[in-house]
Amino acid sequence: MKSYYEMIFKRRSIRKFNANLSISEDLMKTIKDKIKTLIPLDSSIRTAFKIVKREETTAKFGEYCILFYSENHPLKLLNAGYMLEQMDLFFTSLSMGACWYGIARTKEKKLDGLDYVIMIAFGKVSSTELRSDISQFNRKKPMEIWQGEFNQKIIDAAILAPSACNSQPWRVQSNPKLITIHRKKNVKTIMTPRIRSYFNMIDMGIFLCFIDILLDYYHIVYTREISTEFNTDTDFVKIAEYNIK
Ligand SMILES: Cc1cc2nc3c(=O)[nH]c(=O)nc-3n(C[C@H](O)[C@H](O)[C@H](O)COP(=O)(O)O)c2cc1C
Protein backbone atom coordinates (compact mmCIF):
# COMPACT_ATOMS: atom_id res chain seq x y z
CA MET A 1 0.00 0.00 0.00
CA LYS A 2 2.85 2.43 0.68
CA SER A 3 3.44 2.95 -3.06
CA TYR A 4 0.39 5.23 -3.06
CA TYR A 5 1.83 7.52 -0.36
CA GLU A 6 2.95 10.45 -2.50
CA MET A 7 -0.35 10.55 -4.38
CA ILE A 8 -2.21 11.37 -1.15
CA PHE A 9 -0.73 14.89 -1.32
CA LYS A 10 -1.24 15.38 -5.05
CA ARG A 11 -4.70 14.03 -5.79
CA ARG A 12 -7.79 16.12 -6.42
CA SER A 13 -11.16 15.54 -8.03
CA ILE A 14 -10.88 16.39 -11.72
CA ARG A 15 -14.09 17.34 -13.52
CA LYS A 16 -12.61 19.01 -16.60
CA PHE A 17 -11.28 16.70 -19.28
CA ASN A 18 -9.79 17.25 -22.71
CA ALA A 19 -12.22 15.76 -25.22
CA ASN A 20 -9.46 15.76 -27.86
CA LEU A 21 -7.27 13.41 -25.85
CA SER A 22 -8.31 9.82 -25.59
CA ILE A 23 -6.98 6.85 -23.69
CA SER A 24 -4.82 4.59 -25.87
CA GLU A 25 -5.22 0.81 -25.97
CA ASP A 26 -1.94 0.42 -24.12
CA LEU A 27 -2.99 2.79 -21.38
CA MET A 28 -6.35 1.04 -21.07
CA LYS A 29 -4.50 -2.25 -20.65
CA THR A 30 -2.37 -0.70 -17.89
CA ILE A 31 -5.55 0.43 -16.13
CA LYS A 32 -7.21 -2.99 -16.47
CA ASP A 33 -4.06 -4.73 -15.24
CA LYS A 34 -4.04 -2.43 -12.23
CA ILE A 35 -7.60 -3.39 -11.33
CA LYS A 36 -6.43 -7.00 -10.94
CA THR A 37 -3.91 -5.95 -8.29
CA LEU A 38 -6.22 -3.92 -6.03
CA ILE A 39 -6.12 -4.96 -2.40
CA PRO A 40 -9.55 -5.60 -0.88
CA LEU A 41 -10.48 -4.66 2.67
CA ASP A 42 -12.03 -8.12 3.00
CA SER A 43 -10.98 -10.67 0.40
CA SER A 44 -14.04 -12.86 1.04
CA ILE A 45 -16.34 -10.29 -0.61
CA ARG A 46 -17.03 -11.00 -4.29
CA THR A 47 -16.52 -7.89 -6.43
CA ALA A 48 -16.33 -6.96 -10.10
CA PHE A 49 -15.23 -3.92 -12.08
CA LYS A 50 -16.40 -2.78 -15.49
CA ILE A 51 -15.04 0.05 -17.61
CA VAL A 52 -17.61 1.69 -19.88
CA LYS A 53 -17.66 4.77 -22.10
CA ARG A 54 -19.02 7.75 -20.19
CA GLU A 55 -21.97 7.95 -22.61
CA GLU A 56 -23.23 4.62 -21.27
CA THR A 57 -23.86 6.34 -17.92
CA THR A 58 -25.39 9.65 -16.83
CA ALA A 59 -21.93 11.00 -15.96
CA LYS A 60 -21.30 14.49 -17.35
CA PHE A 61 -17.51 14.30 -17.50
CA GLY A 62 -14.68 11.83 -18.11
CA GLU A 63 -13.99 9.67 -21.14
CA TYR A 64 -14.71 6.43 -19.30
CA CYS A 65 -16.24 5.32 -16.03
CA ILE A 66 -15.12 2.46 -13.87
CA LEU A 67 -18.18 0.78 -12.39
CA PHE A 68 -17.83 -1.16 -9.13
CA TYR A 69 -20.05 -4.14 -8.32
CA SER A 70 -20.23 -6.21 -5.15
CA GLU A 71 -22.11 -8.99 -3.50
CA ASN A 72 -24.35 -7.92 -0.65
CA HIS A 73 -22.22 -7.94 2.50
CA PRO A 74 -22.05 -5.81 5.69
CA LEU A 75 -18.68 -4.44 4.53
CA LYS A 76 -19.75 -3.86 0.91
CA LEU A 77 -19.54 -0.06 1.01
CA LEU A 78 -16.34 0.08 3.09
CA ASN A 79 -14.73 -2.35 0.67
CA ALA A 80 -15.87 -0.28 -2.32
CA GLY A 81 -14.24 2.85 -0.87
CA TYR A 82 -11.09 0.95 0.06
CA MET A 83 -10.59 -0.64 -3.35
CA LEU A 84 -11.64 2.20 -5.64
CA GLU A 85 -9.58 4.77 -3.74
CA GLN A 86 -6.54 2.78 -4.85
CA MET A 87 -7.70 3.42 -8.44
CA ASP A 88 -8.22 7.12 -7.68
CA LEU A 89 -4.63 7.37 -6.43
CA PHE A 90 -3.39 5.27 -9.34
CA PHE A 91 -4.98 7.69 -11.84
CA THR A 92 -3.17 10.50 -9.99
CA SER A 93 0.14 8.65 -10.44
CA LEU A 94 -0.54 8.52 -14.21
CA SER A 95 -1.33 12.28 -14.24
CA MET A 96 -4.83 11.45 -15.42
CA GLY A 97 -8.06 13.01 -14.26
CA ALA A 98 -10.50 11.08 -12.08
CA CYS A 99 -13.49 11.85 -9.89
CA TRP A 100 -15.67 9.71 -7.63
CA TYR A 101 -19.16 10.04 -9.08
CA GLY A 102 -21.90 9.11 -6.62
CA ILE A 103 -24.76 10.86 -8.39
CA ALA A 104 -24.08 9.35 -11.81
CA ARG A 105 -26.17 6.35 -12.80
CA THR A 106 -25.73 3.31 -15.02
CA LYS A 107 -28.43 1.11 -16.51
CA GLU A 108 -26.30 -1.94 -15.69
CA LYS A 109 -27.40 -2.43 -12.10
CA LYS A 110 -26.18 -6.05 -12.01
CA LEU A 111 -23.03 -7.80 -13.20
CA ASP A 112 -22.57 -11.54 -12.73
CA GLY A 113 -25.20 -11.44 -9.98
CA LEU A 114 -23.39 -8.61 -8.14
CA ASP A 115 -24.99 -5.23 -7.31
CA TYR A 116 -23.79 -1.93 -8.73
CA VAL A 117 -22.29 0.25 -5.95
CA ILE A 118 -20.56 3.37 -7.33
CA MET A 119 -18.34 4.65 -10.14
CA ILE A 120 -15.29 6.80 -10.79
CA ALA A 121 -15.14 8.84 -14.01
CA PHE A 122 -11.69 9.14 -15.57
CA GLY A 123 -9.90 10.39 -18.63
CA LYS A 124 -7.07 12.49 -19.97
CA VAL A 125 -6.48 16.10 -19.00
CA SER A 126 -4.63 18.81 -20.93
CA SER A 127 -2.39 19.79 -18.09
CA THR A 128 -1.81 18.16 -14.77
CA GLU A 129 -3.79 20.04 -12.20
CA LEU A 130 -2.43 18.06 -9.30
CA ARG A 131 -2.00 19.64 -5.89
CA SER A 132 1.47 20.70 -4.88
CA ASP A 133 0.82 21.93 -1.35
CA ILE A 134 -1.30 20.80 1.56
CA SER A 135 -2.81 24.31 1.77
CA GLN A 136 -4.66 23.55 -1.49
CA PHE A 137 -6.89 21.05 0.31
CA ASN A 138 -10.16 22.27 1.74
CA ARG A 139 -10.41 20.10 4.85
CA LYS A 140 -11.39 20.28 8.52
CA LYS A 141 -8.59 20.98 10.96
CA PRO A 142 -6.77 17.91 12.36
CA MET A 143 -8.04 18.66 15.90
CA GLU A 144 -11.68 18.52 14.68
CA ILE A 145 -11.07 14.99 13.38
CA TRP A 146 -8.40 13.33 15.50
CA GLN A 147 -8.18 13.28 19.31
CA GLY A 148 -5.21 11.74 21.08
CA GLU A 149 -1.58 11.09 20.62
CA PHE A 150 -0.17 9.73 17.33
CA ASN A 151 2.41 10.46 14.63
CA GLN A 152 1.37 13.99 13.57
CA LYS A 153 2.48 13.40 9.98
CA ILE A 154 0.01 10.51 9.74
CA ILE A 155 -2.79 12.61 11.23
CA ASP A 156 -2.13 15.52 8.86
CA ALA A 157 -2.10 13.22 5.81
CA ALA A 158 -5.06 11.01 6.75
CA ILE A 159 -7.45 13.97 6.93
CA LEU A 160 -6.76 14.74 3.24
CA ALA A 161 -8.94 11.77 2.19
CA PRO A 162 -11.74 12.64 -0.25
CA SER A 163 -15.39 12.20 0.75
CA ALA A 164 -18.82 12.71 -0.78
CA CYS A 165 -19.64 16.45 -0.72
CA ASN A 166 -16.41 16.81 1.27
CA SER A 167 -18.44 15.78 4.34
CA GLN A 168 -15.43 14.16 6.09
CA PRO A 169 -17.45 11.83 8.35
CA TRP A 170 -14.42 10.23 10.03
CA ARG A 171 -13.56 10.83 13.68
CA VAL A 172 -10.53 9.27 15.29
CA GLN A 173 -9.32 8.62 18.83
CA SER A 174 -5.86 7.29 19.44
CA ASN A 175 -3.01 6.57 21.76
CA PRO A 176 0.33 5.27 20.52
CA LYS A 177 -0.94 1.66 20.77
CA LEU A 178 -4.51 1.99 19.49
CA ILE A 179 -6.39 3.89 16.78
CA THR A 180 -10.19 3.82 16.93
CA ILE A 181 -12.10 5.11 13.93
CA HIS A 182 -15.74 6.18 14.04
CA ARG A 183 -18.19 7.48 11.48
CA LYS A 184 -20.04 10.60 12.63
CA LYS A 185 -23.58 10.13 11.33
CA ASN A 186 -24.76 13.67 11.80
CA VAL A 187 -22.34 15.55 9.56
CA LYS A 188 -23.30 18.88 8.01
CA THR A 189 -24.08 18.24 4.34
CA ILE A 190 -26.69 18.77 1.67
CA MET A 191 -27.11 14.99 1.28
CA THR A 192 -30.34 13.45 2.58
CA PRO A 193 -29.86 11.02 5.53
CA ARG A 194 -30.31 7.90 3.35
CA ILE A 195 -27.87 9.04 0.67
CA ARG A 196 -25.51 10.36 3.35
CA SER A 197 -25.39 7.02 5.12
CA TYR A 198 -24.64 5.19 1.84
CA PHE A 199 -21.90 7.52 0.62
CA ASN A 200 -20.39 8.13 4.05
CA MET A 201 -19.78 4.40 4.47
CA ILE A 202 -17.90 4.45 1.16
CA ASP A 203 -16.00 7.49 2.51
CA MET A 204 -15.05 5.51 5.60
CA GLY A 205 -13.56 2.81 3.34
CA ILE A 206 -11.53 5.53 1.60
CA PHE A 207 -10.29 6.72 4.99
CA LEU A 208 -9.23 3.18 5.98
CA CYS A 209 -7.32 2.96 2.70
CA PHE A 210 -5.48 6.19 3.61
CA ILE A 211 -4.71 4.91 7.13
CA ASP A 212 -3.28 1.65 5.77
CA ILE A 213 -1.12 3.48 3.22
CA LEU A 214 0.23 5.77 5.93
CA LEU A 215 0.91 3.05 8.51
CA ASP A 216 2.68 0.98 5.86
CA TYR A 217 4.70 3.98 4.70
CA TYR A 218 5.93 4.60 8.26
CA HIS A 219 6.64 0.87 8.78
CA ILE A 220 4.13 0.71 11.60
CA VAL A 221 3.01 -2.86 12.17
CA TYR A 222 -0.63 -3.29 13.17
CA THR A 223 -3.62 -5.56 13.28
CA ARG A 224 -6.92 -4.16 12.04
CA GLU A 225 -10.35 -5.12 13.25
CA ILE A 226 -13.36 -3.95 11.27
CA SER A 227 -16.79 -3.72 12.95
CA THR A 228 -19.63 -5.75 11.47
CA GLU A 229 -22.60 -4.03 13.08
CA PHE A 230 -23.20 -0.43 12.04
CA ASN A 231 -26.85 0.08 13.04
CA THR A 232 -26.47 1.97 16.27
CA ASP A 233 -28.56 4.81 17.66
CA THR A 234 -25.50 6.79 18.65
CA ASP A 235 -24.11 9.59 16.52
CA PHE A 236 -20.71 7.89 16.41
CA VAL A 237 -20.56 4.47 14.77
CA LYS A 238 -17.45 2.43 15.38
CA ILE A 239 -15.91 1.35 12.10
CA ALA A 240 -12.48 -0.02 12.91
CA GLU A 241 -9.80 -0.45 15.49
CA TYR A 242 -6.06 -0.67 14.79
CA ASN A 243 -3.80 -2.28 17.37
CA ILE A 244 -0.28 -1.03 16.95
CA LYS A 245 2.48 -3.57 17.60
C1 LIG B 1 -18.15 8.58 -2.38
C2 LIG B 1 -17.95 9.87 -3.15
C3 LIG B 1 -18.91 10.33 -4.02
C4 LIG B 1 -18.70 11.51 -4.76
N1 LIG B 1 -19.64 11.90 -5.67
C5 LIG B 1 -19.41 13.00 -6.44
C6 LIG B 1 -20.35 13.38 -7.45
O1 LIG B 1 -21.40 12.75 -7.63
N2 LIG B 1 -20.06 14.47 -8.21
C7 LIG B 1 -18.90 15.19 -8.04
O2 LIG B 1 -18.68 16.15 -8.77
N3 LIG B 1 -17.99 14.86 -7.06
C8 LIG B 1 -18.22 13.78 -6.28
N4 LIG B 1 -17.30 13.41 -5.32
C9 LIG B 1 -16.06 14.19 -5.13
C10 LIG B 1 -16.07 15.01 -3.84
O3 LIG B 1 -16.93 16.12 -3.98
C11 LIG B 1 -14.65 15.43 -3.49
O4 LIG B 1 -13.87 14.28 -3.28
C12 LIG B 1 -14.55 16.32 -2.26
O5 LIG B 1 -15.23 17.53 -2.46
C13 LIG B 1 -13.10 16.64 -1.90
O6 LIG B 1 -12.42 17.29 -2.95
P1 LIG B 1 -11.12 16.65 -3.64
O7 LIG B 1 -11.50 15.27 -4.12
O8 LIG B 1 -10.78 17.55 -4.80
O9 LIG B 1 -10.03 16.57 -2.63
C14 LIG B 1 -17.51 12.26 -4.57
C15 LIG B 1 -16.55 11.79 -3.66
C16 LIG B 1 -16.75 10.62 -2.97
C17 LIG B 1 -15.68 10.14 -2.05
mmCIF file with all atom_site columns, C-alpha atoms in Angstrom, residues 101-242:
data_model
loop_
_atom_site.group_PDB
_atom_site.id
_atom_site.type_symbol
_atom_site.label_atom_id
_atom_site.label_alt_id
_atom_site.label_comp_id
_atom_site.label_asym_id
_atom_site.label_entity_id
_atom_site.label_seq_id
_atom_site.pdbx_PDB_ins_code
_atom_site.Cartn_x
_atom_site.Cartn_y
_atom_site.Cartn_z
_atom_site.occupancy
_atom_site.B_iso_or_equiv
_atom_site.pdbx_formal_charge
_atom_site.auth_seq_id
_atom_site.auth_comp_id
_atom_site.auth_asym_id
_atom_site.auth_atom_id
_atom_site.pdbx_PDB_model_num
ATOM 1   C CA . TYR A 1 101 ? -19.164 10.037  -9.080  1.00 0.00 ? 101 TYR A CA 1
ATOM 2   C CA . GLY A 1 102 ? -21.903 9.113   -6.624  1.00 0.00 ? 102 GLY A CA 1
ATOM 3   C CA . ILE A 1 103 ? -24.759 10.855  -8.385  1.00 0.00 ? 103 ILE A CA 1
ATOM 4   C CA . ALA A 1 104 ? -24.075 9.346   -11.813 1.00 0.00 ? 104 ALA A CA 1
ATOM 5   C CA . ARG A 1 105 ? -26.174 6.354   -12.801 1.00 0.00 ? 105 ARG A CA 1
ATOM 6   C CA . THR A 1 106 ? -25.734 3.310   -15.020 1.00 0.00 ? 106 THR A CA 1
ATOM 7   C CA . LYS A 1 107 ? -28.430 1.112   -16.508 1.00 0.00 ? 107 LYS A CA 1
ATOM 8   C CA . GLU A 1 108 ? -26.303 -1.937  -15.688 1.00 0.00 ? 108 GLU A CA 1
ATOM 9   C CA . LYS A 1 109 ? -27.403 -2.435  -12.103 1.00 0.00 ? 109 LYS A CA 1
ATOM 10  C CA . LYS A 1 110 ? -26.185 -6.050  -12.008 1.00 0.00 ? 110 LYS A CA 1
ATOM 11  C CA . LEU A 1 111 ? -23.033 -7.800  -13.198 1.00 0.00 ? 111 LEU A CA 1
ATOM 12  C CA . ASP A 1 112 ? -22.571 -11.544 -12.727 1.00 0.00 ? 112 ASP A CA 1
ATOM 13  C CA . GLY A 1 113 ? -25.199 -11.439 -9.977  1.00 0.00 ? 113 GLY A CA 1
ATOM 14  C CA . LEU A 1 114 ? -23.388 -8.613  -8.142  1.00 0.00 ? 114 LEU A CA 1
ATOM 15  C CA . ASP A 1 115 ? -24.986 -5.230  -7.314  1.00 0.00 ? 115 ASP A CA 1
ATOM 16  C CA . TYR A 1 116 ? -23.790 -1.928  -8.728  1.00 0.00 ? 116 TYR A CA 1
ATOM 17  C CA . VAL A 1 117 ? -22.290 0.247   -5.953  1.00 0.00 ? 117 VAL A CA 1
ATOM 18  C CA . ILE A 1 118 ? -20.555 3.370   -7.326  1.00 0.00 ? 118 ILE A CA 1
ATOM 19  C CA . MET A 1 119 ? -18.340 4.652   -10.141 1.00 0.00 ? 119 MET A CA 1
ATOM 20  C CA . ILE A 1 120 ? -15.293 6.802   -10.785 1.00 0.00 ? 120 ILE A CA 1
ATOM 21  C CA . ALA A 1 121 ? -15.140 8.838   -14.010 1.00 0.00 ? 121 ALA A CA 1
ATOM 22  C CA . PHE A 1 122 ? -11.694 9.144   -15.567 1.00 0.00 ? 122 PHE A CA 1
ATOM 23  C CA . GLY A 1 123 ? -9.897  10.392  -18.635 1.00 0.00 ? 123 GLY A CA 1
ATOM 24  C CA . LYS A 1 124 ? -7.067  12.487  -19.973 1.00 0.00 ? 124 LYS A CA 1
ATOM 25  C CA . VAL A 1 125 ? -6.485  16.102  -18.997 1.00 0.00 ? 125 VAL A CA 1
ATOM 26  C CA . SER A 1 126 ? -4.625  18.806  -20.929 1.00 0.00 ? 126 SER A CA 1
ATOM 27  C CA . SER A 1 127 ? -2.389  19.792  -18.090 1.00 0.00 ? 127 SER A CA 1
ATOM 28  C CA . THR A 1 128 ? -1.806  18.157  -14.771 1.00 0.00 ? 128 THR A CA 1
ATOM 29  C CA . GLU A 1 129 ? -3.790  20.042  -12.197 1.00 0.00 ? 129 GLU A CA 1
ATOM 30  C CA . LEU A 1 130 ? -2.425  18.058  -9.301  1.00 0.00 ? 130 LEU A CA 1
ATOM 31  C CA . ARG A 1 131 ? -2.000  19.637  -5.888  1.00 0.00 ? 131 ARG A CA 1
ATOM 32  C CA . SER A 1 132 ? 1.469   20.704  -4.882  1.00 0.00 ? 132 SER A CA 1
ATOM 33  C CA . ASP A 1 133 ? 0.820   21.926  -1.353  1.00 0.00 ? 133 ASP A CA 1
ATOM 34  C CA . ILE A 1 134 ? -1.298  20.799  1.561   1.00 0.00 ? 134 ILE A CA 1
ATOM 35  C CA . SER A 1 135 ? -2.814  24.313  1.771   1.00 0.00 ? 135 SER A CA 1
ATOM 36  C CA . GLN A 1 136 ? -4.665  23.554  -1.494  1.00 0.00 ? 136 GLN A CA 1
ATOM 37  C CA . PHE A 1 137 ? -6.891  21.053  0.309   1.00 0.00 ? 137 PHE A CA 1
ATOM 38  C CA . ASN A 1 138 ? -10.161 22.274  1.744   1.00 0.00 ? 138 ASN A CA 1
ATOM 39  C CA . ARG A 1 139 ? -10.410 20.099  4.850   1.00 0.00 ? 139 ARG A CA 1
ATOM 40  C CA . LYS A 1 140 ? -11.385 20.278  8.522   1.00 0.00 ? 140 LYS A CA 1
ATOM 41  C CA . LYS A 1 141 ? -8.586  20.981  10.964  1.00 0.00 ? 141 LYS A CA 1
ATOM 42  C CA . PRO A 1 142 ? -6.766  17.912  12.360  1.00 0.00 ? 142 PRO A CA 1
ATOM 43  C CA . MET A 1 143 ? -8.042  18.659  15.896  1.00 0.00 ? 143 MET A CA 1
ATOM 44  C CA . GLU A 1 144 ? -11.679 18.522  14.685  1.00 0.00 ? 144 GLU A CA 1
ATOM 45  C CA . ILE A 1 145 ? -11.068 14.986  13.383  1.00 0.00 ? 145 ILE A CA 1
ATOM 46  C CA . TRP A 1 146 ? -8.401  13.333  15.504  1.00 0.00 ? 146 TRP A CA 1
ATOM 47  C CA . GLN A 1 147 ? -8.182  13.277  19.309  1.00 0.00 ? 147 GLN A CA 1
ATOM 48  C CA . GLY A 1 148 ? -5.211  11.742  21.078  1.00 0.00 ? 148 GLY A CA 1
ATOM 49  C CA . GLU A 1 149 ? -1.585  11.088  20.617  1.00 0.00 ? 149 GLU A CA 1
ATOM 50  C CA . PHE A 1 150 ? -0.169  9.730   17.330  1.00 0.00 ? 150 PHE A CA 1
ATOM 51  C CA . ASN A 1 151 ? 2.411   10.460  14.632  1.00 0.00 ? 151 ASN A CA 1
ATOM 52  C CA . GLN A 1 152 ? 1.365   13.989  13.572  1.00 0.00 ? 152 GLN A CA 1
ATOM 53  C CA . LYS A 1 153 ? 2.477   13.400  9.978   1.00 0.00 ? 153 LYS A CA 1
ATOM 54  C CA . ILE A 1 154 ? 0.013   10.512  9.737   1.00 0.00 ? 154 ILE A CA 1
ATOM 55  C CA . ILE A 1 155 ? -2.792  12.608  11.234  1.00 0.00 ? 155 ILE A CA 1
ATOM 56  C CA . ASP A 1 156 ? -2.126  15.518  8.856   1.00 0.00 ? 156 ASP A CA 1
ATOM 57  C CA . ALA A 1 157 ? -2.098  13.224  5.809   1.00 0.00 ? 157 ALA A CA 1
ATOM 58  C CA . ALA A 1 158 ? -5.062  11.013  6.753   1.00 0.00 ? 158 ALA A CA 1
ATOM 59  C CA . ILE A 1 159 ? -7.446  13.965  6.927   1.00 0.00 ? 159 ILE A CA 1
ATOM 60  C CA . LEU A 1 160 ? -6.764  14.738  3.240   1.00 0.00 ? 160 LEU A CA 1
ATOM 61  C CA . ALA A 1 161 ? -8.936  11.771  2.190   1.00 0.00 ? 161 ALA A CA 1
ATOM 62  C CA . PRO A 1 162 ? -11.739 12.640  -0.246  1.00 0.00 ? 162 PRO A CA 1
ATOM 63  C CA . SER A 1 163 ? -15.391 12.204  0.746   1.00 0.00 ? 163 SER A CA 1
ATOM 64  C CA . ALA A 1 164 ? -18.825 12.715  -0.775  1.00 0.00 ? 164 ALA A CA 1
ATOM 65  C CA . CYS A 1 165 ? -19.641 16.451  -0.723  1.00 0.00 ? 165 CYS A CA 1
ATOM 66  C CA . ASN A 1 166 ? -16.414 16.809  1.274   1.00 0.00 ? 166 ASN A CA 1
ATOM 67  C CA . SER A 1 167 ? -18.437 15.777  4.339   1.00 0.00 ? 167 SER A CA 1
ATOM 68  C CA . GLN A 1 168 ? -15.428 14.164  6.091   1.00 0.00 ? 168 GLN A CA 1
ATOM 69  C CA . PRO A 1 169 ? -17.447 11.833  8.346   1.00 0.00 ? 169 PRO A CA 1
ATOM 70  C CA . TRP A 1 170 ? -14.424 10.231  10.029  1.00 0.00 ? 170 TRP A CA 1
ATOM 71  C CA . ARG A 1 171 ? -13.563 10.834  13.675  1.00 0.00 ? 171 ARG A CA 1
ATOM 72  C CA . VAL A 1 172 ? -10.532 9.269   15.291  1.00 0.00 ? 172 VAL A CA 1
ATOM 73  C CA . GLN A 1 173 ? -9.317  8.622   18.830  1.00 0.00 ? 173 GLN A CA 1
ATOM 74  C CA . SER A 1 174 ? -5.862  7.289   19.444  1.00 0.00 ? 174 SER A CA 1
ATOM 75  C CA . ASN A 1 175 ? -3.012  6.571   21.763  1.00 0.00 ? 175 ASN A CA 1
ATOM 76  C CA . PRO A 1 176 ? 0.332   5.273   20.520  1.00 0.00 ? 176 PRO A CA 1
ATOM 77  C CA . LYS A 1 177 ? -0.939  1.665   20.772  1.00 0.00 ? 177 LYS A CA 1
ATOM 78  C CA . LEU A 1 178 ? -4.507  1.994   19.487  1.00 0.00 ? 178 LEU A CA 1
ATOM 79  C CA . ILE A 1 179 ? -6.394  3.895   16.777  1.00 0.00 ? 179 ILE A CA 1
ATOM 80  C CA . THR A 1 180 ? -10.191 3.823   16.927  1.00 0.00 ? 180 THR A CA 1
ATOM 81  C CA . ILE A 1 181 ? -12.102 5.115   13.933  1.00 0.00 ? 181 ILE A CA 1
ATOM 82  C CA . HIS A 1 182 ? -15.745 6.184   14.038  1.00 0.00 ? 182 HIS A CA 1
ATOM 83  C CA . ARG A 1 183 ? -18.185 7.483   11.478  1.00 0.00 ? 183 ARG A CA 1
ATOM 84  C CA . LYS A 1 184 ? -20.041 10.602  12.630  1.00 0.00 ? 184 LYS A CA 1
ATOM 85  C CA . LYS A 1 185 ? -23.579 10.133  11.332  1.00 0.00 ? 185 LYS A CA 1
ATOM 86  C CA . ASN A 1 186 ? -24.758 13.670  11.800  1.00 0.00 ? 186 ASN A CA 1
ATOM 87  C CA . VAL A 1 187 ? -22.344 15.552  9.559   1.00 0.00 ? 187 VAL A CA 1
ATOM 88  C CA . LYS A 1 188 ? -23.304 18.877  8.008   1.00 0.00 ? 188 LYS A CA 1
ATOM 89  C CA . THR A 1 189 ? -24.082 18.236  4.341   1.00 0.00 ? 189 THR A CA 1
ATOM 90  C CA . ILE A 1 190 ? -26.692 18.770  1.671   1.00 0.00 ? 190 ILE A CA 1
ATOM 91  C CA . MET A 1 191 ? -27.107 14.986  1.280   1.00 0.00 ? 191 MET A CA 1
ATOM 92  C CA . THR A 1 192 ? -30.345 13.449  2.576   1.00 0.00 ? 192 THR A CA 1
ATOM 93  C CA . PRO A 1 193 ? -29.861 11.024  5.532   1.00 0.00 ? 193 PRO A CA 1
ATOM 94  C CA . ARG A 1 194 ? -30.312 7.902   3.348   1.00 0.00 ? 194 ARG A CA 1
ATOM 95  C CA . ILE A 1 195 ? -27.867 9.038   0.668   1.00 0.00 ? 195 ILE A CA 1
ATOM 96  C CA . ARG A 1 196 ? -25.511 10.360  3.346   1.00 0.00 ? 196 ARG A CA 1
ATOM 97  C CA . SER A 1 197 ? -25.395 7.015   5.119   1.00 0.00 ? 197 SER A CA 1
ATOM 98  C CA . TYR A 1 198 ? -24.638 5.187   1.844   1.00 0.00 ? 198 TYR A CA 1
ATOM 99  C CA . PHE A 1 199 ? -21.901 7.525   0.625   1.00 0.00 ? 199 PHE A CA 1
ATOM 100 C CA . ASN A 1 200 ? -20.386 8.131   4.049   1.00 0.00 ? 200 ASN A CA 1
ATOM 101 C CA . MET A 1 201 ? -19.779 4.397   4.468   1.00 0.00 ? 201 MET A CA 1
ATOM 102 C CA . ILE A 1 202 ? -17.896 4.450   1.155   1.00 0.00 ? 202 ILE A CA 1
ATOM 103 C CA . ASP A 1 203 ? -16.002 7.492   2.506   1.00 0.00 ? 203 ASP A CA 1
ATOM 104 C CA . MET A 1 204 ? -15.049 5.507   5.601   1.00 0.00 ? 204 MET A CA 1
ATOM 105 C CA . GLY A 1 205 ? -13.557 2.814   3.344   1.00 0.00 ? 205 GLY A CA 1
ATOM 106 C CA . ILE A 1 206 ? -11.534 5.526   1.604   1.00 0.00 ? 206 ILE A CA 1
ATOM 107 C CA . PHE A 1 207 ? -10.290 6.716   4.993   1.00 0.00 ? 207 PHE A CA 1
ATOM 108 C CA . LEU A 1 208 ? -9.231  3.175   5.984   1.00 0.00 ? 208 LEU A CA 1
ATOM 109 C CA . CYS A 1 209 ? -7.320  2.961   2.699   1.00 0.00 ? 209 CYS A CA 1
ATOM 110 C CA . PHE A 1 210 ? -5.480  6.190   3.609   1.00 0.00 ? 210 PHE A CA 1
ATOM 111 C CA . ILE A 1 211 ? -4.706  4.906   7.130   1.00 0.00 ? 211 ILE A CA 1
ATOM 112 C CA . ASP A 1 212 ? -3.277  1.648   5.768   1.00 0.00 ? 212 ASP A CA 1
ATOM 113 C CA . ILE A 1 213 ? -1.124  3.481   3.219   1.00 0.00 ? 213 ILE A CA 1
ATOM 114 C CA . LEU A 1 214 ? 0.232   5.767   5.930   1.00 0.00 ? 214 LEU A CA 1
ATOM 115 C CA . LEU A 1 215 ? 0.905   3.052   8.511   1.00 0.00 ? 215 LEU A CA 1
ATOM 116 C CA . ASP A 1 216 ? 2.683   0.983   5.856   1.00 0.00 ? 216 ASP A CA 1
ATOM 117 C CA . TYR A 1 217 ? 4.699   3.979   4.703   1.00 0.00 ? 217 TYR A CA 1
ATOM 118 C CA . TYR A 1 218 ? 5.927   4.603   8.260   1.00 0.00 ? 218 TYR A CA 1
ATOM 119 C CA . HIS A 1 219 ? 6.639   0.868   8.778   1.00 0.00 ? 219 HIS A CA 1
ATOM 120 C CA . ILE A 1 220 ? 4.135   0.715   11.600  1.00 0.00 ? 220 ILE A CA 1
ATOM 121 C CA . VAL A 1 221 ? 3.011   -2.861  12.165  1.00 0.00 ? 221 VAL A CA 1
ATOM 122 C CA . TYR A 1 222 ? -0.632  -3.289  13.165  1.00 0.00 ? 222 TYR A CA 1
ATOM 123 C CA . THR A 1 223 ? -3.625  -5.562  13.276  1.00 0.00 ? 223 THR A CA 1
ATOM 124 C CA . ARG A 1 224 ? -6.919  -4.163  12.037  1.00 0.00 ? 224 ARG A CA 1
ATOM 125 C CA . GLU A 1 225 ? -10.351 -5.115  13.249  1.00 0.00 ? 225 GLU A CA 1
ATOM 126 C CA . ILE A 1 226 ? -13.361 -3.954  11.272  1.00 0.00 ? 226 ILE A CA 1
ATOM 127 C CA . SER A 1 227 ? -16.794 -3.722  12.950  1.00 0.00 ? 227 SER A CA 1
ATOM 128 C CA . THR A 1 228 ? -19.630 -5.746  11.470  1.00 0.00 ? 228 THR A CA 1
ATOM 129 C CA . GLU A 1 229 ? -22.603 -4.026  13.080  1.00 0.00 ? 229 GLU A CA 1
ATOM 130 C CA . PHE A 1 230 ? -23.200 -0.428  12.041  1.00 0.00 ? 230 PHE A CA 1
ATOM 131 C CA . ASN A 1 231 ? -26.850 0.077   13.044  1.00 0.00 ? 231 ASN A CA 1
ATOM 132 C CA . THR A 1 232 ? -26.467 1.965   16.273  1.00 0.00 ? 232 THR A CA 1
ATOM 133 C CA . ASP A 1 233 ? -28.556 4.809   17.664  1.00 0.00 ? 233 ASP A CA 1
ATOM 134 C CA . THR A 1 234 ? -25.501 6.794   18.653  1.00 0.00 ? 234 THR A CA 1
ATOM 135 C CA . ASP A 1 235 ? -24.109 9.594   16.524  1.00 0.00 ? 235 ASP A CA 1
ATOM 136 C CA . PHE A 1 236 ? -20.708 7.891   16.415  1.00 0.00 ? 236 PHE A CA 1
ATOM 137 C CA . VAL A 1 237 ? -20.563 4.466   14.775  1.00 0.00 ? 237 VAL A CA 1
ATOM 138 C CA . LYS A 1 238 ? -17.446 2.431   15.382  1.00 0.00 ? 238 LYS A CA 1
ATOM 139 C CA . ILE A 1 239 ? -15.909 1.350   12.098  1.00 0.00 ? 239 ILE A CA 1
ATOM 140 C CA . ALA A 1 240 ? -12.481 -0.023  12.909  1.00 0.00 ? 240 ALA A CA 1
ATOM 141 C CA . GLU A 1 241 ? -9.796  -0.451  15.488  1.00 0.00 ? 241 GLU A CA 1
ATOM 142 C CA . TYR A 1 242 ? -6.060  -0.667  14.790  1.00 0.00 ? 242 TYR A CA 1
#
